Protein backbone atom coordinates (compact mmCIF):
# COMPACT_ATOMS: atom_id res chain seq x y z
CA UNK A 1 0.00 0.00 0.00
CA UNK A 2 1.16 3.53 -0.70
CA UNK A 3 1.67 6.11 2.02
CA UNK A 4 -1.56 8.02 2.81
CA UNK A 5 0.18 11.09 4.25
CA UNK A 6 -0.76 14.40 2.65
CA UNK A 7 2.25 16.46 1.55
CA UNK A 8 1.67 20.13 2.34
CA UNK A 9 5.17 21.62 2.29
CA UNK A 10 7.59 22.07 -0.59
CA UNK A 11 10.90 20.21 -0.70
CA UNK A 12 13.18 18.36 -3.05
CA UNK A 13 12.06 14.94 -4.26
CA UNK A 14 15.41 13.19 -3.62
CA UNK A 15 18.00 13.16 -0.91
CA UNK A 16 21.59 13.32 -2.11
CA UNK A 17 21.85 9.49 -2.01
CA UNK A 18 18.90 9.13 -4.41
CA UNK A 19 16.34 8.07 -1.82
CA UNK A 20 13.01 9.88 -1.53
CA UNK A 21 12.69 12.75 0.92
CA UNK A 22 9.07 11.79 1.58
CA UNK A 23 6.19 9.76 0.14
CA UNK A 24 2.50 10.50 0.10
CA UNK A 25 0.00 12.53 -1.88
CA UNK A 26 -0.61 16.20 -2.54
CA UNK A 27 -3.11 18.54 -4.14
CA UNK A 28 -0.38 20.31 -6.11
CA UNK A 29 3.14 19.23 -7.25
CA UNK A 30 5.04 20.61 -4.26
CA UNK A 31 8.18 18.50 -4.62
CA UNK A 32 10.99 19.54 -6.96
CA UNK A 33 12.19 16.83 -9.34
CA UNK A 34 15.89 17.37 -8.55
CA UNK A 35 17.08 14.92 -11.16
CA UNK A 36 20.75 15.55 -10.46
CA UNK A 37 20.30 13.35 -7.37
CA UNK A 38 18.27 10.59 -9.01
CA UNK A 39 19.33 7.14 -7.79
CA UNK A 40 19.88 5.24 -11.07
CA UNK A 41 21.48 5.73 -14.50
CA UNK A 42 19.64 7.19 -17.49
CA UNK A 43 18.73 3.80 -18.99
CA UNK A 44 16.52 3.03 -15.96
CA UNK A 45 14.62 6.34 -15.91
CA UNK A 46 11.00 6.40 -17.15
CA UNK A 47 9.47 9.77 -18.07
CA UNK A 48 6.34 10.77 -19.95
CA UNK A 49 3.96 13.63 -20.70
CA UNK A 50 0.50 12.52 -21.81
CA UNK A 51 -2.61 14.52 -22.73
CA UNK A 52 -6.10 13.29 -23.56
CA UNK A 53 -8.86 15.60 -24.81
CA UNK A 54 -12.35 14.13 -25.07
CA UNK A 55 -16.01 14.91 -25.54
CA UNK A 56 -18.94 12.59 -26.17
CA UNK A 57 -18.27 12.38 -29.93
CA UNK A 58 -14.50 12.33 -30.47
CA UNK A 59 -11.13 12.64 -28.80
CA UNK A 60 -7.43 13.30 -29.30
CA UNK A 61 -4.42 12.04 -27.34
CA UNK A 62 -0.79 13.15 -27.53
CA UNK A 63 2.05 11.41 -25.67
CA UNK A 64 5.80 11.58 -25.33
CA UNK A 65 7.32 8.67 -23.41
CA UNK A 66 11.06 8.49 -22.71
CA UNK A 67 12.69 5.35 -21.29
CA UNK A 68 16.24 6.57 -21.78
CA UNK A 69 17.39 4.35 -24.61
CA UNK A 70 14.16 4.96 -26.55
CA UNK A 71 11.66 7.80 -26.80
CA UNK A 72 8.30 7.48 -28.51
CA UNK A 73 5.98 10.24 -29.57
CA UNK A 74 2.47 9.21 -30.55
CA UNK A 75 -0.96 10.64 -31.12
CA UNK A 76 -4.36 8.99 -31.27
CA UNK A 77 -7.61 10.04 -32.94
CA UNK A 78 -10.84 8.62 -31.50
CA UNK A 79 -14.24 8.75 -33.20
CA UNK A 80 -16.79 7.41 -30.73
CA UNK A 81 -19.74 7.58 -33.11
CA UNK A 82 -17.98 5.51 -35.77
CA UNK A 83 -16.17 3.43 -33.12
CA UNK A 84 -12.87 4.07 -34.84
CA UNK A 85 -9.38 4.52 -33.41
CA UNK A 86 -6.36 5.63 -35.42
CA UNK A 87 -2.87 6.05 -34.00
CA UNK A 88 0.44 7.30 -35.36
CA UNK A 89 3.81 7.04 -33.64
CA UNK A 90 7.48 7.59 -34.23
CA UNK A 91 10.60 6.83 -32.20
CA UNK A 92 14.03 8.24 -31.50
CA UNK A 93 16.79 6.14 -29.93
CA UNK A 94 19.23 7.00 -27.14
CA UNK A 95 17.69 10.26 -26.00
CA UNK A 96 19.26 9.49 -22.58
CA UNK A 97 16.35 10.97 -20.64
CA UNK A 98 17.10 14.53 -21.75
CA UNK A 99 14.00 15.44 -23.77
CA UNK A 100 11.24 16.16 -21.24
CA UNK A 101 11.12 19.08 -18.76
CA UNK A 102 11.93 18.73 -15.07
CA UNK A 103 8.78 20.53 -13.98
CA UNK A 104 5.10 20.04 -14.76
CA UNK A 105 4.19 23.59 -13.71
CA UNK A 106 6.88 25.83 -15.22
CA UNK A 107 6.45 27.17 -18.74
CA UNK A 108 7.97 24.86 -21.33
CA UNK A 109 7.83 23.87 -24.98
CA UNK A 110 8.42 20.30 -26.14
CA UNK A 111 9.09 19.63 -29.82
CA UNK A 112 9.80 16.06 -30.82
CA UNK A 113 12.70 15.69 -33.29
CA UNK A 114 11.08 13.91 -36.25
CA UNK A 115 10.20 14.52 -39.89
CA UNK A 116 7.21 12.15 -39.79
CA UNK A 117 4.84 14.75 -38.34
CA UNK A 118 4.98 17.96 -36.32
CA UNK A 119 3.60 18.10 -32.80
CA UNK A 120 4.26 20.25 -29.76
CA UNK A 121 3.31 20.31 -26.09
CA UNK A 122 3.46 23.78 -24.57
CA UNK A 123 2.87 25.06 -21.05
CA UNK A 124 2.26 28.81 -21.07
CA UNK A 125 0.84 30.37 -17.94
CA UNK A 126 -2.45 28.66 -17.14
CA UNK A 127 -2.72 27.27 -20.66
CA UNK A 128 -1.54 23.92 -21.97
CA UNK A 129 -1.39 23.97 -25.75
CA UNK A 130 -1.34 20.93 -28.03
CA UNK A 131 -0.55 21.26 -31.73
CA UNK A 132 -0.50 18.66 -34.46
CA UNK A 133 0.34 18.84 -38.17
CA UNK A 134 0.46 15.55 -40.07
CA UNK A 135 -0.24 15.88 -43.81
CA UNK A 136 -0.27 12.10 -44.22
CA UNK A 137 -2.88 11.16 -41.59
CA UNK A 138 -5.40 8.76 -43.20
CA UNK A 139 -4.21 10.16 -46.55
CA UNK A 140 -6.27 13.26 -45.67
CA UNK A 141 -4.04 15.10 -43.25
CA UNK A 142 -4.63 16.35 -39.72
CA UNK A 143 -3.86 19.82 -38.44
CA UNK A 144 -4.96 21.88 -35.48
CA UNK A 145 -4.48 23.37 -32.03
CA UNK A 146 -6.21 22.60 -28.74
CA UNK A 147 -5.88 24.87 -25.70
CA UNK A 148 -6.54 23.45 -22.25
CA UNK A 149 -7.32 25.77 -19.35
CA UNK A 150 -5.50 24.76 -16.18
CA UNK A 151 -7.61 26.09 -13.32
CA UNK A 152 -5.11 27.08 -10.58
CA UNK A 153 -7.71 26.89 -7.79
CA UNK A 154 -8.74 23.31 -8.61
CA UNK A 155 -7.08 20.41 -6.81
CA UNK A 156 -4.80 18.10 -8.79
CA UNK A 157 -3.81 14.49 -8.17
CA UNK A 158 -0.17 14.14 -7.10
CA UNK A 159 1.43 11.00 -5.69
CA UNK A 160 4.96 10.17 -4.55
CA UNK A 161 5.29 6.40 -4.31
CA UNK A 162 8.24 4.45 -2.96
CA UNK A 163 9.33 0.82 -3.17
CA UNK A 164 11.16 -1.58 -0.90
CA UNK A 165 14.39 -0.63 -2.69
CA UNK A 166 14.96 3.00 -1.65
CA UNK A 167 16.13 4.36 -5.02
CA UNK A 168 13.04 3.18 -6.89
CA UNK A 169 10.14 5.62 -7.06
CA UNK A 170 7.15 6.95 -8.97
CA UNK A 171 6.34 10.68 -9.01
CA UNK A 172 3.11 11.53 -10.80
CA UNK A 173 1.11 14.70 -11.40
CA UNK A 174 -2.33 14.45 -12.94
CA UNK A 175 -4.69 17.26 -13.84
CA UNK A 176 -7.92 15.35 -14.30
CA UNK A 177 -10.07 18.10 -15.75
CA UNK A 178 -9.24 21.08 -17.96
CA UNK A 179 -11.81 22.80 -20.21
CA UNK A 180 -10.68 22.44 -23.81
CA UNK A 181 -11.08 24.77 -26.76
CA UNK A 182 -9.77 24.40 -30.29
CA UNK A 183 -10.18 22.64 -33.58
CA UNK A 184 -8.71 19.75 -35.49
CA UNK A 185 -9.10 19.55 -39.23
CA UNK A 186 -9.02 16.11 -40.87
CA UNK A 187 -9.17 16.44 -44.61
CA UNK A 188 -12.03 18.85 -45.31
CA UNK A 189 -13.86 18.16 -42.03
CA UNK A 190 -13.54 20.26 -38.88
CA UNK A 191 -13.83 18.88 -35.36
CA UNK A 192 -14.37 21.56 -32.73
CA UNK A 193 -13.60 21.21 -29.03
CA UNK A 194 -15.70 23.59 -26.92
CA UNK A 195 -15.09 24.20 -23.21
CA UNK A 196 -18.69 23.51 -22.21
CA UNK A 197 -18.46 19.86 -23.19
CA UNK A 198 -14.79 19.06 -24.00
CA UNK A 199 -12.22 18.43 -21.30
CA UNK A 200 -8.55 17.54 -21.17
CA UNK A 201 -6.42 15.41 -18.89
CA UNK A 202 -2.69 15.69 -18.21
CA UNK A 203 -0.68 12.73 -16.94
CA UNK A 204 2.92 13.69 -16.08
CA UNK A 205 5.03 10.83 -14.75
CA UNK A 206 8.64 10.33 -13.69
CA UNK A 207 10.02 7.17 -12.14
CA UNK A 208 12.41 4.28 -11.75
CA UNK A 209 10.45 1.08 -11.29
CA UNK A 210 11.14 -2.59 -10.67
CA UNK A 211 11.56 -4.67 -13.83
CA UNK A 212 8.18 -6.30 -13.17
CA UNK A 213 5.45 -3.72 -12.59
CA UNK A 214 1.67 -4.06 -12.44
CA UNK A 215 -0.40 -0.96 -13.05
CA UNK A 216 -4.09 -0.23 -13.58
CA UNK A 217 -5.32 3.32 -14.11
CA UNK A 218 -8.55 5.13 -14.87
CA UNK A 219 -9.72 8.74 -14.95
CA UNK A 220 -13.04 10.46 -15.67
CA UNK A 221 -14.45 13.98 -15.65
CA UNK A 222 -17.51 15.92 -16.68
CA UNK A 223 -20.29 18.22 -15.54
CA UNK A 224 -22.90 17.02 -13.05
CA UNK A 225 -25.75 19.49 -12.48
CA UNK A 226 -23.42 22.22 -13.79
CA UNK A 227 -20.75 21.27 -11.26
CA UNK A 228 -17.34 20.08 -12.55
CA UNK A 229 -16.56 16.59 -11.25
CA UNK A 230 -13.36 14.59 -11.84
CA UNK A 231 -11.78 11.54 -10.27
CA UNK A 232 -8.74 9.33 -10.63
CA UNK A 233 -8.36 5.65 -9.76
CA UNK A 234 -5.26 3.50 -9.75
CA UNK A 235 -3.91 0.22 -8.47
CA UNK A 236 -0.69 -1.68 -8.29
CA UNK A 237 2.10 0.89 -8.28
CA UNK A 238 4.65 0.70 -5.51
CA UNK A 239 5.24 -0.56 -2.01
CA UNK A 240 6.74 1.27 0.95
Short mmCIF file of N, CA, C and O in Angstrom, two decimals, residues 115-204:
data_model
loop_
_atom_site.label_atom_id
_atom_site.label_comp_id
_atom_site.label_asym_id
_atom_site.label_seq_id
_atom_site.Cartn_x
_atom_site.Cartn_y
_atom_site.Cartn_z
N UNK A 115 10.74 13.99 -38.64
CA UNK A 115 10.20 14.52 -39.89
C UNK A 115 8.88 13.86 -40.25
O UNK A 115 8.26 14.24 -41.25
N UNK A 116 8.43 12.90 -39.46
CA UNK A 116 7.21 12.15 -39.79
C UNK A 116 5.96 13.01 -39.62
O UNK A 116 5.04 12.97 -40.43
N UNK A 117 5.92 13.79 -38.55
CA UNK A 117 4.84 14.75 -38.34
C UNK A 117 5.35 15.81 -37.38
O UNK A 117 6.39 15.64 -36.74
N UNK A 118 4.62 16.89 -37.25
CA UNK A 118 4.98 17.96 -36.32
C UNK A 118 3.97 17.99 -35.19
O UNK A 118 2.76 18.00 -35.44
N UNK A 119 4.48 18.00 -33.96
CA UNK A 119 3.60 18.10 -32.80
C UNK A 119 4.36 18.79 -31.68
O UNK A 119 5.57 18.63 -31.54
N UNK A 120 3.65 19.57 -30.89
CA UNK A 120 4.26 20.25 -29.76
C UNK A 120 3.35 20.15 -28.55
O UNK A 120 2.12 20.06 -28.66
N UNK A 121 3.98 20.17 -27.38
CA UNK A 121 3.31 20.31 -26.09
C UNK A 121 3.87 21.57 -25.45
O UNK A 121 5.07 21.66 -25.19
N UNK A 122 3.00 22.51 -25.15
CA UNK A 122 3.46 23.78 -24.57
C UNK A 122 2.70 24.10 -23.30
O UNK A 122 1.48 23.97 -23.24
N UNK A 123 3.45 24.51 -22.28
CA UNK A 123 2.87 25.06 -21.05
C UNK A 123 3.16 26.55 -21.05
O UNK A 123 4.31 26.97 -21.09
N UNK A 124 2.11 27.36 -21.01
CA UNK A 124 2.26 28.81 -21.07
C UNK A 124 1.26 29.44 -20.11
O UNK A 124 0.06 29.51 -20.41
N UNK A 125 1.74 29.84 -18.95
CA UNK A 125 0.84 30.37 -17.94
C UNK A 125 -0.14 29.30 -17.49
O UNK A 125 0.26 28.18 -17.15
N UNK A 126 -1.42 29.62 -17.50
CA UNK A 126 -2.45 28.66 -17.14
C UNK A 126 -3.02 27.92 -18.35
O UNK A 126 -4.09 27.31 -18.26
N UNK A 127 -2.30 27.96 -19.46
CA UNK A 127 -2.72 27.27 -20.66
C UNK A 127 -1.76 26.13 -20.99
O UNK A 127 -0.55 26.24 -20.80
N UNK A 128 -2.33 25.04 -21.45
CA UNK A 128 -1.54 23.92 -21.97
C UNK A 128 -2.00 23.72 -23.41
O UNK A 128 -3.19 23.46 -23.65
N UNK A 129 -1.06 23.85 -24.33
CA UNK A 129 -1.39 23.97 -25.75
C UNK A 129 -0.83 22.77 -26.51
O UNK A 129 0.37 22.49 -26.47
N UNK A 130 -1.72 22.08 -27.22
CA UNK A 130 -1.34 20.93 -28.03
C UNK A 130 -1.48 21.31 -29.50
O UNK A 130 -2.52 21.85 -29.91
N UNK A 131 -0.46 21.03 -30.30
CA UNK A 131 -0.55 21.26 -31.73
C UNK A 131 -0.17 20.00 -32.48
O UNK A 131 0.68 19.22 -32.03
N UNK A 132 -0.78 19.80 -33.61
CA UNK A 132 -0.50 18.66 -34.46
C UNK A 132 -0.57 19.09 -35.92
O UNK A 132 -1.44 19.89 -36.30
N UNK A 133 0.35 18.59 -36.73
CA UNK A 133 0.34 18.84 -38.17
C UNK A 133 0.93 17.60 -38.84
O UNK A 133 2.14 17.39 -38.82
N UNK A 134 0.05 16.78 -39.39
CA UNK A 134 0.46 15.55 -40.07
C UNK A 134 -0.25 15.48 -41.41
O UNK A 134 -1.41 15.07 -41.49
N UNK A 135 0.42 15.87 -42.50
CA UNK A 135 -0.24 15.88 -43.81
C UNK A 135 -0.58 14.50 -44.35
O UNK A 135 -1.34 14.39 -45.32
N UNK A 136 -0.06 13.45 -43.72
CA UNK A 136 -0.27 12.10 -44.22
C UNK A 136 -1.32 11.32 -43.44
O UNK A 136 -1.59 10.16 -43.77
N UNK A 137 -1.93 11.90 -42.42
CA UNK A 137 -2.88 11.16 -41.59
C UNK A 137 -4.08 10.70 -42.41
O UNK A 137 -4.80 11.52 -42.99
N UNK A 138 -4.29 9.38 -42.46
CA UNK A 138 -5.40 8.76 -43.20
C UNK A 138 -5.46 9.22 -44.66
O UNK A 138 -6.53 9.24 -45.27
N UNK A 139 -4.31 9.64 -45.19
CA UNK A 139 -4.21 10.16 -46.55
C UNK A 139 -5.06 11.42 -46.73
O UNK A 139 -5.33 11.83 -47.87
N UNK A 140 -5.48 12.03 -45.63
CA UNK A 140 -6.27 13.26 -45.67
C UNK A 140 -5.52 14.42 -45.03
O UNK A 140 -5.69 15.57 -45.41
N UNK A 141 -4.73 14.08 -44.02
CA UNK A 141 -4.04 15.10 -43.25
C UNK A 141 -4.81 15.51 -42.00
O UNK A 141 -6.04 15.50 -41.98
N UNK A 142 -4.06 15.81 -40.95
CA UNK A 142 -4.63 16.35 -39.72
C UNK A 142 -3.82 17.56 -39.30
O UNK A 142 -2.59 17.53 -39.32
N UNK A 143 -4.53 18.61 -38.89
CA UNK A 143 -3.86 19.82 -38.44
C UNK A 143 -4.76 20.54 -37.47
O UNK A 143 -5.98 20.60 -37.66
N UNK A 144 -4.16 21.10 -36.40
CA UNK A 144 -4.96 21.88 -35.48
C UNK A 144 -4.26 22.19 -34.18
O UNK A 144 -3.14 21.75 -33.92
N UNK A 145 -4.97 22.95 -33.34
CA UNK A 145 -4.48 23.37 -32.03
C UNK A 145 -5.60 23.23 -31.02
O UNK A 145 -6.74 23.60 -31.29
N UNK A 146 -5.27 22.71 -29.85
CA UNK A 146 -6.21 22.60 -28.74
C UNK A 146 -5.59 23.28 -27.53
O UNK A 146 -4.44 23.01 -27.18
N UNK A 147 -6.35 24.14 -26.89
CA UNK A 147 -5.88 24.87 -25.70
C UNK A 147 -6.67 24.38 -24.50
O UNK A 147 -7.91 24.41 -24.48
N UNK A 148 -5.94 23.92 -23.49
CA UNK A 148 -6.54 23.45 -22.25
C UNK A 148 -6.34 24.50 -21.17
O UNK A 148 -5.24 25.03 -21.01
N UNK A 149 -7.40 24.79 -20.42
CA UNK A 149 -7.32 25.77 -19.35
C UNK A 149 -7.06 25.07 -18.02
O UNK A 149 -7.89 24.31 -17.52
N UNK A 150 -5.90 25.34 -17.46
CA UNK A 150 -5.50 24.76 -16.18
C UNK A 150 -5.97 25.69 -15.07
O UNK A 150 -5.42 26.76 -14.86
N UNK A 151 -7.02 25.25 -14.37
CA UNK A 151 -7.61 26.09 -13.32
C UNK A 151 -6.72 26.04 -12.07
O UNK A 151 -6.64 25.00 -11.41
N UNK A 152 -6.05 27.13 -11.70
CA UNK A 152 -5.11 27.08 -10.58
C UNK A 152 -5.75 26.82 -9.23
O UNK A 152 -5.08 26.36 -8.30
N UNK A 153 -7.06 27.10 -9.07
CA UNK A 153 -7.71 26.89 -7.79
C UNK A 153 -8.33 25.51 -7.65
O UNK A 153 -8.91 25.18 -6.62
N UNK A 154 -8.22 24.68 -8.69
CA UNK A 154 -8.74 23.31 -8.61
C UNK A 154 -7.65 22.37 -8.11
O UNK A 154 -6.47 22.51 -8.48
N UNK A 155 -8.04 21.41 -7.28
CA UNK A 155 -7.08 20.41 -6.81
C UNK A 155 -6.61 19.52 -7.95
O UNK A 155 -7.38 19.23 -8.88
N UNK A 156 -5.36 19.09 -7.88
CA UNK A 156 -4.80 18.10 -8.79
C UNK A 156 -4.62 16.78 -8.05
O UNK A 156 -4.92 16.67 -6.86
N UNK A 157 -4.14 15.78 -8.77
CA UNK A 157 -3.81 14.49 -8.17
C UNK A 157 -2.30 14.30 -8.27
O UNK A 157 -1.77 14.18 -9.38
N UNK A 158 -1.62 14.29 -7.13
CA UNK A 158 -0.17 14.14 -7.10
C UNK A 158 0.19 13.03 -6.12
O UNK A 158 -0.30 13.02 -4.99
N UNK A 159 1.01 12.09 -6.58
CA UNK A 159 1.43 11.00 -5.69
C UNK A 159 2.95 10.83 -5.77
O UNK A 159 3.55 11.00 -6.84
N UNK A 160 3.54 10.52 -4.63
CA UNK A 160 4.96 10.17 -4.55
C UNK A 160 5.00 8.77 -3.93
O UNK A 160 4.71 8.60 -2.75
N UNK A 161 5.34 7.79 -4.73
CA UNK A 161 5.29 6.40 -4.31
C UNK A 161 6.69 5.83 -4.21
O UNK A 161 7.52 6.03 -5.11
N UNK A 162 6.96 5.12 -3.13
CA UNK A 162 8.24 4.45 -2.96
C UNK A 162 8.11 2.94 -3.08
O UNK A 162 7.01 2.39 -3.17
N UNK A 163 9.26 2.28 -3.09
CA UNK A 163 9.33 0.82 -3.17
C UNK A 163 10.23 0.32 -2.05
O UNK A 163 10.86 1.09 -1.33
N UNK A 164 10.29 -1.00 -1.92
CA UNK A 164 11.16 -1.58 -0.90
C UNK A 164 12.61 -1.18 -1.12
O UNK A 164 13.35 -0.93 -0.17
N UNK A 165 13.05 -1.12 -2.38
CA UNK A 165 14.39 -0.63 -2.69
C UNK A 165 14.34 0.90 -2.70
O UNK A 165 13.56 1.50 -3.46
N UNK A 166 15.15 1.57 -1.91
CA UNK A 166 14.96 3.00 -1.65
C UNK A 166 15.19 3.93 -2.84
O UNK A 166 14.73 5.06 -2.81
N UNK A 167 15.87 3.49 -3.89
CA UNK A 167 16.13 4.36 -5.02
C UNK A 167 15.13 4.17 -6.17
O UNK A 167 15.26 4.81 -7.21
N UNK A 168 14.14 3.32 -5.94
CA UNK A 168 13.04 3.18 -6.89
C UNK A 168 11.90 4.09 -6.44
O UNK A 168 11.65 4.25 -5.25
N UNK A 169 11.19 4.67 -7.41
CA UNK A 169 10.14 5.62 -7.06
C UNK A 169 9.19 5.82 -8.24
O UNK A 169 9.48 5.43 -9.37
N UNK A 170 8.08 6.48 -7.94
CA UNK A 170 7.15 6.95 -8.97
C UNK A 170 6.60 8.29 -8.51
O UNK A 170 5.98 8.39 -7.45
N UNK A 171 6.84 9.34 -9.30
CA UNK A 171 6.34 10.68 -9.01
C UNK A 171 5.39 11.07 -10.13
O UNK A 171 5.79 11.12 -11.30
N UNK A 172 4.13 11.34 -9.78
CA UNK A 172 3.11 11.53 -10.80
C UNK A 172 2.24 12.74 -10.47
O UNK A 172 1.82 12.93 -9.33
N UNK A 173 1.99 13.54 -11.50
CA UNK A 173 1.11 14.70 -11.40
C UNK A 173 0.03 14.57 -12.46
O UNK A 173 0.34 14.51 -13.66
N UNK A 174 -1.21 14.51 -12.02
CA UNK A 174 -2.33 14.45 -12.94
C UNK A 174 -3.24 15.67 -12.73
O UNK A 174 -3.56 16.03 -11.60
N UNK A 175 -3.62 16.28 -13.84
CA UNK A 175 -4.69 17.26 -13.84
C UNK A 175 -5.86 16.58 -14.53
O UNK A 175 -5.83 16.36 -15.74
N UNK A 176 -6.87 16.23 -13.79
CA UNK A 176 -7.92 15.35 -14.30
C UNK A 176 -9.02 16.06 -15.07
O UNK A 176 -9.87 15.41 -15.68
N UNK A 177 -9.01 17.40 -15.03
CA UNK A 177 -10.07 18.10 -15.75
C UNK A 177 -9.62 19.50 -16.13
O UNK A 177 -9.32 20.32 -15.26
N UNK A 178 -9.56 19.76 -17.44
CA UNK A 178 -9.24 21.08 -17.96
C UNK A 178 -10.18 21.38 -19.12
O UNK A 178 -10.21 20.61 -20.10
N UNK A 179 -10.98 22.45 -19.05
CA UNK A 179 -11.81 22.80 -20.21
C UNK A 179 -10.96 22.99 -21.45
O UNK A 179 -9.87 23.57 -21.40
N UNK A 180 -11.46 22.46 -22.57
CA UNK A 180 -10.68 22.44 -23.81
C UNK A 180 -11.37 23.26 -24.90
O UNK A 180 -12.60 23.23 -25.04
N UNK A 181 -10.56 23.98 -25.65
CA UNK A 181 -11.08 24.77 -26.76
C UNK A 181 -10.09 24.69 -27.92
O UNK A 181 -8.88 24.80 -27.74
N UNK A 182 -10.63 24.47 -29.12
CA UNK A 182 -9.77 24.40 -30.29
C UNK A 182 -10.43 23.62 -31.39
O UNK A 182 -11.63 23.28 -31.34
N UNK A 183 -9.63 23.31 -32.41
CA UNK A 183 -10.18 22.64 -33.58
C UNK A 183 -9.12 21.77 -34.22
O UNK A 183 -7.95 22.15 -34.31
N UNK A 184 -9.53 20.60 -34.65
CA UNK A 184 -8.71 19.75 -35.49
C UNK A 184 -9.39 19.61 -36.85
O UNK A 184 -10.61 19.42 -36.93
N UNK A 185 -8.59 19.69 -37.87
CA UNK A 185 -9.10 19.55 -39.23
C UNK A 185 -8.55 18.27 -39.83
O UNK A 185 -7.33 18.10 -39.92
N UNK A 186 -9.41 17.36 -40.22
CA UNK A 186 -9.02 16.11 -40.87
C UNK A 186 -9.58 16.14 -42.28
O UNK A 186 -10.81 16.07 -42.48
N UNK A 187 -8.69 16.26 -43.26
CA UNK A 187 -9.17 16.44 -44.61
C UNK A 187 -9.94 17.75 -44.71
O UNK A 187 -9.46 18.81 -44.32
N UNK A 188 -11.19 17.67 -45.18
CA UNK A 188 -12.03 18.85 -45.31
C UNK A 188 -12.97 19.03 -44.13
O UNK A 188 -13.74 19.98 -44.10
N UNK A 189 -12.90 18.15 -43.13
CA UNK A 189 -13.86 18.16 -42.03
C UNK A 189 -13.23 18.75 -40.77
O UNK A 189 -12.11 18.41 -40.40
N UNK A 190 -13.99 19.63 -40.11
CA UNK A 190 -13.54 20.26 -38.88
C UNK A 190 -14.17 19.58 -37.67
O UNK A 190 -15.36 19.24 -37.69
N UNK A 191 -13.36 19.43 -36.63
CA UNK A 191 -13.83 18.88 -35.36
C UNK A 191 -13.51 19.90 -34.27
O UNK A 191 -12.34 20.14 -33.97
N UNK A 192 -14.55 20.48 -33.70
CA UNK A 192 -14.37 21.56 -32.73
C UNK A 192 -14.48 21.03 -31.31
O UNK A 192 -15.38 20.24 -30.98
N UNK A 193 -13.56 21.48 -30.46
CA UNK A 193 -13.60 21.21 -29.03
C UNK A 193 -14.07 22.50 -28.34
O UNK A 193 -13.43 23.55 -28.48
N UNK A 194 -15.17 22.43 -27.61
CA UNK A 194 -15.70 23.59 -26.92
C UNK A 194 -15.65 23.36 -25.42
O UNK A 194 -15.88 22.24 -24.95
N UNK A 195 -15.34 24.40 -24.64
CA UNK A 195 -15.09 24.20 -23.21
C UNK A 195 -16.31 23.81 -22.38
O UNK A 195 -16.17 23.40 -21.23
N UNK A 196 -17.50 23.92 -22.95
CA UNK A 196 -18.69 23.51 -22.21
C UNK A 196 -18.89 22.01 -22.19
O UNK A 196 -19.58 21.47 -21.31
N UNK A 197 -18.26 21.30 -23.14
CA UNK A 197 -18.46 19.86 -23.19
C UNK A 197 -17.20 19.06 -23.56
O UNK A 197 -17.26 17.85 -23.71
N UNK A 198 -16.06 19.73 -23.68
CA UNK A 198 -14.79 19.06 -24.00
C UNK A 198 -13.80 19.35 -22.88
O UNK A 198 -13.63 20.50 -22.47
N UNK A 199 -13.13 18.28 -22.42
CA UNK A 199 -12.22 18.43 -21.30
C UNK A 199 -10.95 17.64 -21.53
O UNK A 199 -10.96 16.59 -22.19
N UNK A 200 -9.86 18.17 -20.99
CA UNK A 200 -8.55 17.54 -21.17
C UNK A 200 -8.01 17.00 -19.86
O UNK A 200 -8.37 17.43 -18.76
N UNK A 201 -7.12 16.05 -20.01
CA UNK A 201 -6.42 15.41 -18.89
C UNK A 201 -4.93 15.46 -19.15
O UNK A 201 -4.48 15.19 -20.28
N UNK A 202 -4.14 15.80 -18.14
CA UNK A 202 -2.69 15.69 -18.21
C UNK A 202 -2.22 14.59 -17.26
O UNK A 202 -2.65 14.52 -16.11
N UNK A 203 -1.33 13.75 -17.76
CA UNK A 203 -0.68 12.73 -16.94
C UNK A 203 0.83 12.90 -17.12
O UNK A 203 1.37 12.59 -18.17
N UNK A 204 1.48 13.40 -16.08
CA UNK A 204 2.92 13.69 -16.08
C UNK A 204 3.57 12.73 -15.11
O UNK A 204 3.27 12.74 -13.91
#
